PDB file of C-alpha atoms in Angstrom:
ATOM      1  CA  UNK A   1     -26.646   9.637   0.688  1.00  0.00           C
ATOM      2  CA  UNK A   2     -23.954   9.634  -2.112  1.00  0.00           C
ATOM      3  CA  UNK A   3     -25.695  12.952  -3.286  1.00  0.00           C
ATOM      4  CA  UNK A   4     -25.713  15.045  -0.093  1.00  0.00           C
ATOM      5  CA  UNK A   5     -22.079  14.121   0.154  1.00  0.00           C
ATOM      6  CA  UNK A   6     -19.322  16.232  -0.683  1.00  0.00           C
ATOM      7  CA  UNK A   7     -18.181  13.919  -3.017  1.00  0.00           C
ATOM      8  CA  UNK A   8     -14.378  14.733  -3.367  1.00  0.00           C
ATOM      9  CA  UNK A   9     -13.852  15.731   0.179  1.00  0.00           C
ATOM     10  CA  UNK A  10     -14.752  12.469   1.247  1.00  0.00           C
ATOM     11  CA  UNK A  11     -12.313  10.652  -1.581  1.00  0.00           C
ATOM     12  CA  UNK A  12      -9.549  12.286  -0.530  1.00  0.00           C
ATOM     13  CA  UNK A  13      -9.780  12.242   3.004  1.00  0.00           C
ATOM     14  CA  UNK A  14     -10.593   8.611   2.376  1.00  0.00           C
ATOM     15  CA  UNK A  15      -7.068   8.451   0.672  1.00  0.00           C
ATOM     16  CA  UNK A  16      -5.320  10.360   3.108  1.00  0.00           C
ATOM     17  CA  UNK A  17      -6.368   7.781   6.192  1.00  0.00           C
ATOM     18  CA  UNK A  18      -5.685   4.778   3.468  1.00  0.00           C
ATOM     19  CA  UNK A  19      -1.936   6.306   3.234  1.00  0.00           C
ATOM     20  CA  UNK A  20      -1.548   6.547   6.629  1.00  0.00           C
ATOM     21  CA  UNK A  21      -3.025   2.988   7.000  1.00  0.00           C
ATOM     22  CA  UNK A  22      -0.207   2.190   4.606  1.00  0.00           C
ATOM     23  CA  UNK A  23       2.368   4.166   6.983  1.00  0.00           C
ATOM     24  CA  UNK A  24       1.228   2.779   9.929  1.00  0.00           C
ATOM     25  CA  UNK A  25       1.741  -0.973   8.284  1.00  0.00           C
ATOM     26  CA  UNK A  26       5.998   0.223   8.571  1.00  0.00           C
ATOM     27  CA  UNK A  27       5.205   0.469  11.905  1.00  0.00           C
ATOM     28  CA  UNK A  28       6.583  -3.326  13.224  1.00  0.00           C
ATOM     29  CA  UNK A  29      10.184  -2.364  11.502  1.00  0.00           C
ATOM     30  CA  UNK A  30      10.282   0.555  14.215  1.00  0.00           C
ATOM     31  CA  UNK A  31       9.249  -1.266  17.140  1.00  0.00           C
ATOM     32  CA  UNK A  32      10.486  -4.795  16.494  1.00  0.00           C
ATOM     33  CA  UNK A  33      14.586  -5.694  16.888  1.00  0.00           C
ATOM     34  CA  UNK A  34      16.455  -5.950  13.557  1.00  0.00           C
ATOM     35  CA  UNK A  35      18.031  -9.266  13.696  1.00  0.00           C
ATOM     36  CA  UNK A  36      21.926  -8.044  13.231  1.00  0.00           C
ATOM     37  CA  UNK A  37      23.827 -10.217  10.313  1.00  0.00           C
ATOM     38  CA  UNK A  38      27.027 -12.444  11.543  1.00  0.00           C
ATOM     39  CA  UNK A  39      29.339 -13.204   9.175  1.00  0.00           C
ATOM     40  CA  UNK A  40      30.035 -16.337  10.200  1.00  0.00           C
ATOM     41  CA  UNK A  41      26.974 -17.008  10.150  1.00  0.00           C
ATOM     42  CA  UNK A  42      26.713 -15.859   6.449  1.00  0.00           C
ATOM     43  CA  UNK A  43      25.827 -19.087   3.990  1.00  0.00           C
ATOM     44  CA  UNK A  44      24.582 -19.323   0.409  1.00  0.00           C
ATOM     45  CA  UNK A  45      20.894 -20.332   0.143  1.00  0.00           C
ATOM     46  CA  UNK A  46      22.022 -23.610  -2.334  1.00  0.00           C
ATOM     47  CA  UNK A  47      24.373 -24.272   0.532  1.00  0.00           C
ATOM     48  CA  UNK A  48      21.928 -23.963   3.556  1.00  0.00           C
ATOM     49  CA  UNK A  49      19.087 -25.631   1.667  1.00  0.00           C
ATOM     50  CA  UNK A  50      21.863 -28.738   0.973  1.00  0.00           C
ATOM     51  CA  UNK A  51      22.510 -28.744   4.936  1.00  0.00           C
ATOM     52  CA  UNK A  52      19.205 -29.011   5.232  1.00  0.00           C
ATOM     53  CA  UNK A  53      18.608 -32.187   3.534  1.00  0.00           C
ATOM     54  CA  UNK A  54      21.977 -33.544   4.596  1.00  0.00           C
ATOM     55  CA  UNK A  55      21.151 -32.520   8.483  1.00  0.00           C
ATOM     56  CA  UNK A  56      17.845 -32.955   8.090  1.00  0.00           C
ATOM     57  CA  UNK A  57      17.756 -29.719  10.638  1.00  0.00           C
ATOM     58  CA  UNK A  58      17.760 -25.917   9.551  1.00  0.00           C
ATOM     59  CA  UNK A  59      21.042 -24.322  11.168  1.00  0.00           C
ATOM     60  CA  UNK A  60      19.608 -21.121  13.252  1.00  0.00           C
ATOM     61  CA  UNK A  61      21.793 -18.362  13.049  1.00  0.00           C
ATOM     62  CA  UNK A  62      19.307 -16.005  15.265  1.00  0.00           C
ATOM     63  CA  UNK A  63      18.054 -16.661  18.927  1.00  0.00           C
ATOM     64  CA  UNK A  64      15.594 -14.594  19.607  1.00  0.00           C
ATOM     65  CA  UNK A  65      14.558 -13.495  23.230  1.00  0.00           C
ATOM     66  CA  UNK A  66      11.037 -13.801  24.887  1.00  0.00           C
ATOM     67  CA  UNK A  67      10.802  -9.717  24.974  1.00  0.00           C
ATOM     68  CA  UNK A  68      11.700  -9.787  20.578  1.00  0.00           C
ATOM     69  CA  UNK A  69       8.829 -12.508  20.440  1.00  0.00           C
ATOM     70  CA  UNK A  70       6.253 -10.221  22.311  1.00  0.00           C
ATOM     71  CA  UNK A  71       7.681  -7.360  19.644  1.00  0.00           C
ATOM     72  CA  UNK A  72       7.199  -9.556  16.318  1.00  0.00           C
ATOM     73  CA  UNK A  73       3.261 -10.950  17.969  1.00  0.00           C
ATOM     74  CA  UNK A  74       2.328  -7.348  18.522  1.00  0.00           C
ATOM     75  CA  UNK A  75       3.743  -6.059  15.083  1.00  0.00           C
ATOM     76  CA  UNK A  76       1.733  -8.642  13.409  1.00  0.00           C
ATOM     77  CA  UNK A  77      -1.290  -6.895  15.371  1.00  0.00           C
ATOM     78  CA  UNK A  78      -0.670  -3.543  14.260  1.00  0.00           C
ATOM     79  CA  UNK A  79      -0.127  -4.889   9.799  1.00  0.00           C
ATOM     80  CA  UNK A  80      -3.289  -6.811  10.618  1.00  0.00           C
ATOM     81  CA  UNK A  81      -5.410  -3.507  12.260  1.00  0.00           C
ATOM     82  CA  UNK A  82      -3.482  -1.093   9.606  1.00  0.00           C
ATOM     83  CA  UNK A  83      -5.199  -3.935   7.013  1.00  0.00           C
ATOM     84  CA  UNK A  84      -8.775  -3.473   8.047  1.00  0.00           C
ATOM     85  CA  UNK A  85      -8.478   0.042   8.113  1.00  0.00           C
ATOM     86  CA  UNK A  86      -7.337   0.690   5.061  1.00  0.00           C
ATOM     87  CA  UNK A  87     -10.101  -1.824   4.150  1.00  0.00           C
ATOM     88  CA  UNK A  88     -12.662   0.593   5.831  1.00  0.00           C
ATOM     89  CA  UNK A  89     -11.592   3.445   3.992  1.00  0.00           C
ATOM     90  CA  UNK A  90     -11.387   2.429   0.458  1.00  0.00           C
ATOM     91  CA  UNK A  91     -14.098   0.299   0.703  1.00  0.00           C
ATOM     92  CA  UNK A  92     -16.659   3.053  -0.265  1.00  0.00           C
ATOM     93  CA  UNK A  93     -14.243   5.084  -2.798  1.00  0.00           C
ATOM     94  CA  UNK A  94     -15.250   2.944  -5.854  1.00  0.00           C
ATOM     95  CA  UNK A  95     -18.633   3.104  -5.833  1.00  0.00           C
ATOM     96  CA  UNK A  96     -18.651   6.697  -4.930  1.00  0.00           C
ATOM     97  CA  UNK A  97     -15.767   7.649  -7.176  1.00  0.00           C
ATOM     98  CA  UNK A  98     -18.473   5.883  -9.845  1.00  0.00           C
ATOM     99  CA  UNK A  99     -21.475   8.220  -8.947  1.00  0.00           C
ATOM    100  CA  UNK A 100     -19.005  11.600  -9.144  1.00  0.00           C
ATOM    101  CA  UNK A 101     -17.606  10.310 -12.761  1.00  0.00           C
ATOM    102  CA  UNK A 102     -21.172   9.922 -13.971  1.00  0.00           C
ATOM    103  CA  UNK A 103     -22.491  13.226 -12.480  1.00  0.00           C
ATOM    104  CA  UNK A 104     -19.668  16.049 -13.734  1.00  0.00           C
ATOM    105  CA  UNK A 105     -19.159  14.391 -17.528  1.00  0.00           C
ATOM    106  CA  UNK A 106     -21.344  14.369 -20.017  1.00  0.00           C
ATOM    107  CA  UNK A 107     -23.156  11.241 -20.358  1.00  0.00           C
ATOM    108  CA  UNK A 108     -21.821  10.575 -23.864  1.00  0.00           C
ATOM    109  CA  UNK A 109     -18.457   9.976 -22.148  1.00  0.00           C
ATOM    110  CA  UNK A 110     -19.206   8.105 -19.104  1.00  0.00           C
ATOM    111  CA  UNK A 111     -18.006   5.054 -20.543  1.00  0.00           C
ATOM    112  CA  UNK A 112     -15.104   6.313 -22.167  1.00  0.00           C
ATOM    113  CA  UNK A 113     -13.946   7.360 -18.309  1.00  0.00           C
ATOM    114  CA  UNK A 114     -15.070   4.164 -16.894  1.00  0.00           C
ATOM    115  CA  UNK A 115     -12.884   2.403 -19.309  1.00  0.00           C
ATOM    116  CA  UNK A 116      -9.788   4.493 -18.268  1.00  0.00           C
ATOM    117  CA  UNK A 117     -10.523   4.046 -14.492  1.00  0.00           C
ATOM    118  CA  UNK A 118     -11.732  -0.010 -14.602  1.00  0.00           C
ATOM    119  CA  UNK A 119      -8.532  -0.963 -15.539  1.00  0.00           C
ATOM    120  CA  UNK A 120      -6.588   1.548 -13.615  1.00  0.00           C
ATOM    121  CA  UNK A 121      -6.787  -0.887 -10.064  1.00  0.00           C
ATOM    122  CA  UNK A 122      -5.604  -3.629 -12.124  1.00  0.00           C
ATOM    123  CA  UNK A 123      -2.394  -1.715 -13.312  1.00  0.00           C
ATOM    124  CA  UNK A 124      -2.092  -0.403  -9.878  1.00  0.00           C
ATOM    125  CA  UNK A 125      -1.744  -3.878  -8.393  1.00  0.00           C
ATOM    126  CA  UNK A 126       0.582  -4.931 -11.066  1.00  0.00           C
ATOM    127  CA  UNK A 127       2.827  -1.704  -9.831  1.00  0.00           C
ATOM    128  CA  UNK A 128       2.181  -2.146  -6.498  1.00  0.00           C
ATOM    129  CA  UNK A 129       3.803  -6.419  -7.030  1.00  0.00           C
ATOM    130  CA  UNK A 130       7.145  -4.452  -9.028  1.00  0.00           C
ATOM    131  CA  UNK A 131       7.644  -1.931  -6.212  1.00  0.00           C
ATOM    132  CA  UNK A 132       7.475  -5.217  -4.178  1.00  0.00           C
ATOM    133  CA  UNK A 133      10.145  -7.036  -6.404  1.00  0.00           C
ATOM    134  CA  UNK A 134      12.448  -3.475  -6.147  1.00  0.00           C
ATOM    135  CA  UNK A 135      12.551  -3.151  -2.297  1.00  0.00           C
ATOM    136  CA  UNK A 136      12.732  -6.558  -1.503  1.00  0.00           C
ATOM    137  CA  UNK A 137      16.109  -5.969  -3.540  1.00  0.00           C
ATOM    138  CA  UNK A 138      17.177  -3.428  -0.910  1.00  0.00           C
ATOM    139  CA  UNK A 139      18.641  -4.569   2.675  1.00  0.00           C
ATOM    140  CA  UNK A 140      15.969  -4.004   5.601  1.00  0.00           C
ATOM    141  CA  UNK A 141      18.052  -1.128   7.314  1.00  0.00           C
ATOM    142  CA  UNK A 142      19.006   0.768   4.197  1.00  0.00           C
ATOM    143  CA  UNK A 143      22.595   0.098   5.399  1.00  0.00           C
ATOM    144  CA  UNK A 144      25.028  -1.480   3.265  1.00  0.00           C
ATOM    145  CA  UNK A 145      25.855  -5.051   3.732  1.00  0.00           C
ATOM    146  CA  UNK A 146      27.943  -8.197   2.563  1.00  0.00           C
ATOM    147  CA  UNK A 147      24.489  -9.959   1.967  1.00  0.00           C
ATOM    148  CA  UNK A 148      23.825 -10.643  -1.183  1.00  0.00           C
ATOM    149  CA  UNK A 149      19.752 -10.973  -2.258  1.00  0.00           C
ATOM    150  CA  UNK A 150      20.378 -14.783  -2.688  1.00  0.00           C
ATOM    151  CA  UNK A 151      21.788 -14.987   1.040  1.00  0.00           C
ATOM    152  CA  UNK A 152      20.010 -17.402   3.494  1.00  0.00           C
ATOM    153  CA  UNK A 153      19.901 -14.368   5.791  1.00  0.00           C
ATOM    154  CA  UNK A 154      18.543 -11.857   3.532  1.00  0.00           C
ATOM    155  CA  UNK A 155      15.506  -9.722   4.741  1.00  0.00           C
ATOM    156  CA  UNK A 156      14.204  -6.562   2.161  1.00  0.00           C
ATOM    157  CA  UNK A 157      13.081  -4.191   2.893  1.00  0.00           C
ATOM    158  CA  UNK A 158       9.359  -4.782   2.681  1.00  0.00           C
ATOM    159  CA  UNK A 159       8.585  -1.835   5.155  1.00  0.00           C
ATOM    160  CA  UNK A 160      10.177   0.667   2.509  1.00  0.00           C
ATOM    161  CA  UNK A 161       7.259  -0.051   0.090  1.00  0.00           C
ATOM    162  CA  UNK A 162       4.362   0.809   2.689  1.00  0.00           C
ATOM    163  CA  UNK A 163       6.342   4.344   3.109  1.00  0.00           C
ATOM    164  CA  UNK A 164       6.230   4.741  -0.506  1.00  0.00           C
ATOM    165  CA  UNK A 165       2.984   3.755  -1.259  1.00  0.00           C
ATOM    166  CA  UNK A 166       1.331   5.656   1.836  1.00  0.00           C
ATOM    167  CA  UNK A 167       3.140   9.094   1.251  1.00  0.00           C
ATOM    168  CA  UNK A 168       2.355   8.853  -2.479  1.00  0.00           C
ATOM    169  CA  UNK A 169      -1.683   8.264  -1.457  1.00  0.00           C
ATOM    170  CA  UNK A 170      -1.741  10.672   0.780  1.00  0.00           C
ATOM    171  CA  UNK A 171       0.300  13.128  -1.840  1.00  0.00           C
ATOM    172  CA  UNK A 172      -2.120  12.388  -4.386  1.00  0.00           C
ATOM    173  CA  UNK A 173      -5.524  12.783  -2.716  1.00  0.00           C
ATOM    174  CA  UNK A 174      -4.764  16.233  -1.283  1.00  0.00           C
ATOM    175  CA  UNK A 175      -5.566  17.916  -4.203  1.00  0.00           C
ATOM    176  CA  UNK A 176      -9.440  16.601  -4.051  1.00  0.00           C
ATOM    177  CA  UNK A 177      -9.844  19.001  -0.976  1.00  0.00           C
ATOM    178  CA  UNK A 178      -9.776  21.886  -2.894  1.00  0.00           C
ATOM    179  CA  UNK A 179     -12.621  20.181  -5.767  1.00  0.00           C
ATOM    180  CA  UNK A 180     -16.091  22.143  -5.411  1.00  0.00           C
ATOM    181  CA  UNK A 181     -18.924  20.267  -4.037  1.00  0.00           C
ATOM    182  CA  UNK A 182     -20.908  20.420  -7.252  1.00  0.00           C
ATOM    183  CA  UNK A 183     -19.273  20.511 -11.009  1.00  0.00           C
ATOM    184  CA  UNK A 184     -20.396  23.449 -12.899  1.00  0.00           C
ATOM    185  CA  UNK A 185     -21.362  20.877 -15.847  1.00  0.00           C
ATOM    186  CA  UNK A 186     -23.691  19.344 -13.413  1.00  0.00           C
ATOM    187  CA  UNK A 187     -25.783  22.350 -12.120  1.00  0.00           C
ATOM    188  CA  UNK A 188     -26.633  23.266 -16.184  1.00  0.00           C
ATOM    189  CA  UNK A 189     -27.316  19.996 -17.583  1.00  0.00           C
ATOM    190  CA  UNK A 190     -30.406  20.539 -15.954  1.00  0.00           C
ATOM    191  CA  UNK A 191     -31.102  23.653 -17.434  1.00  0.00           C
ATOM    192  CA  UNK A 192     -33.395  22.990 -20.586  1.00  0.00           C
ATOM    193  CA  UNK A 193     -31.980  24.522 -23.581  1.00  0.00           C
ATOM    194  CA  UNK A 194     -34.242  27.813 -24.925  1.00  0.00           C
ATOM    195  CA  UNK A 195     -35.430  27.796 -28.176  1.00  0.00           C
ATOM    196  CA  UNK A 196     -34.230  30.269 -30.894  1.00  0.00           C
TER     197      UNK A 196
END
């Protein structure tokens, strides 16, 4: 099957629905109520956590409506449908991306590549966990804020990270569209060699 396929078509478009898998994870932020910050409201998290054990109850700055609850319940729908789809789509990258390596270099360098693109999803997950640690950093709305990071009432912006990630997939596999079918490399390997 992997042979009749158009190889680098099918990668990119396969990165292009991932990214907007990745997009469409941003989606709860848009559809779900912000909670809004109260000042008075606004505690240290050494502070709250000491309430805690002094209380022995967690103070609740945030009452939340039966119409907000419906919101959060279906935006935890949509991350987990955006998860199995991009599932779906890069399932079948890696060991097609394997077969189009191995069939437009020579074979003397197939491992070299292999080497450079084995490691490449581990350093991608590592880059993936500091873009995490940078926009959870940044207020959910963007807007600026008397919060500080080590507030009780802190949120990130964890939404910000999908955006980034899915607009730099989808950036990044558009230029496998234009990739011919078939290397050159590959249609004269074949061709035996004439003798002098």
């Amino acid at each position: 099957m992997s042979k009749d396929l158009h190889r680098p078509t099918f990668l990119a478009f396969s990165g292009i629905f991932s990214g907007i898998g990745f997009l469409i994870c941003a989606l709860p932020y848009f559809i779900t109520p912000v909670p809004k910050h109260n000042s008075k409201h606004s505690t240290n998290l050494i502070s709250t956590l000491s309430s805690t054990l002094n209380n022995s109850r967690v103070p609740c700055s945030h009452e939340y409506d039966q119409q907000s609850k419906h919101a959060n319940i279906a935006g935890y729908y949509i991350m987990l449908a955006a998860m199995i789809f991009i599932g779906i789509c890069r399932g079948p990258t890696e060991p097609i991306s394997t077969v189009h390596i191995d069939d437009n270099v020579p074979p003397v360098s197939f491992s070299c590549y292999m080497s450079i693109a084995g490691p490449l999803s581990v350093v991608s997950s590592s880059l993936v966990s500091i873009l995490g640690s940078f926009v959870s950093r940044v207020y959910i709305t963007l807007q600026a804020t008397t919060l500080k990071p080590s507030d009780a009432e802190w949120v990130g912006a964890w939404w910000l990270g999908f955006v980034i990630l899915g607009i730099m997939i989808i950036f990044f596999s558009l230029p496998l569209i234009i990739y011919p079918r078939q290397n050159p490399y590959e249609c004269t390997k074949s061709i035996p060699l004439k003798g002098k």
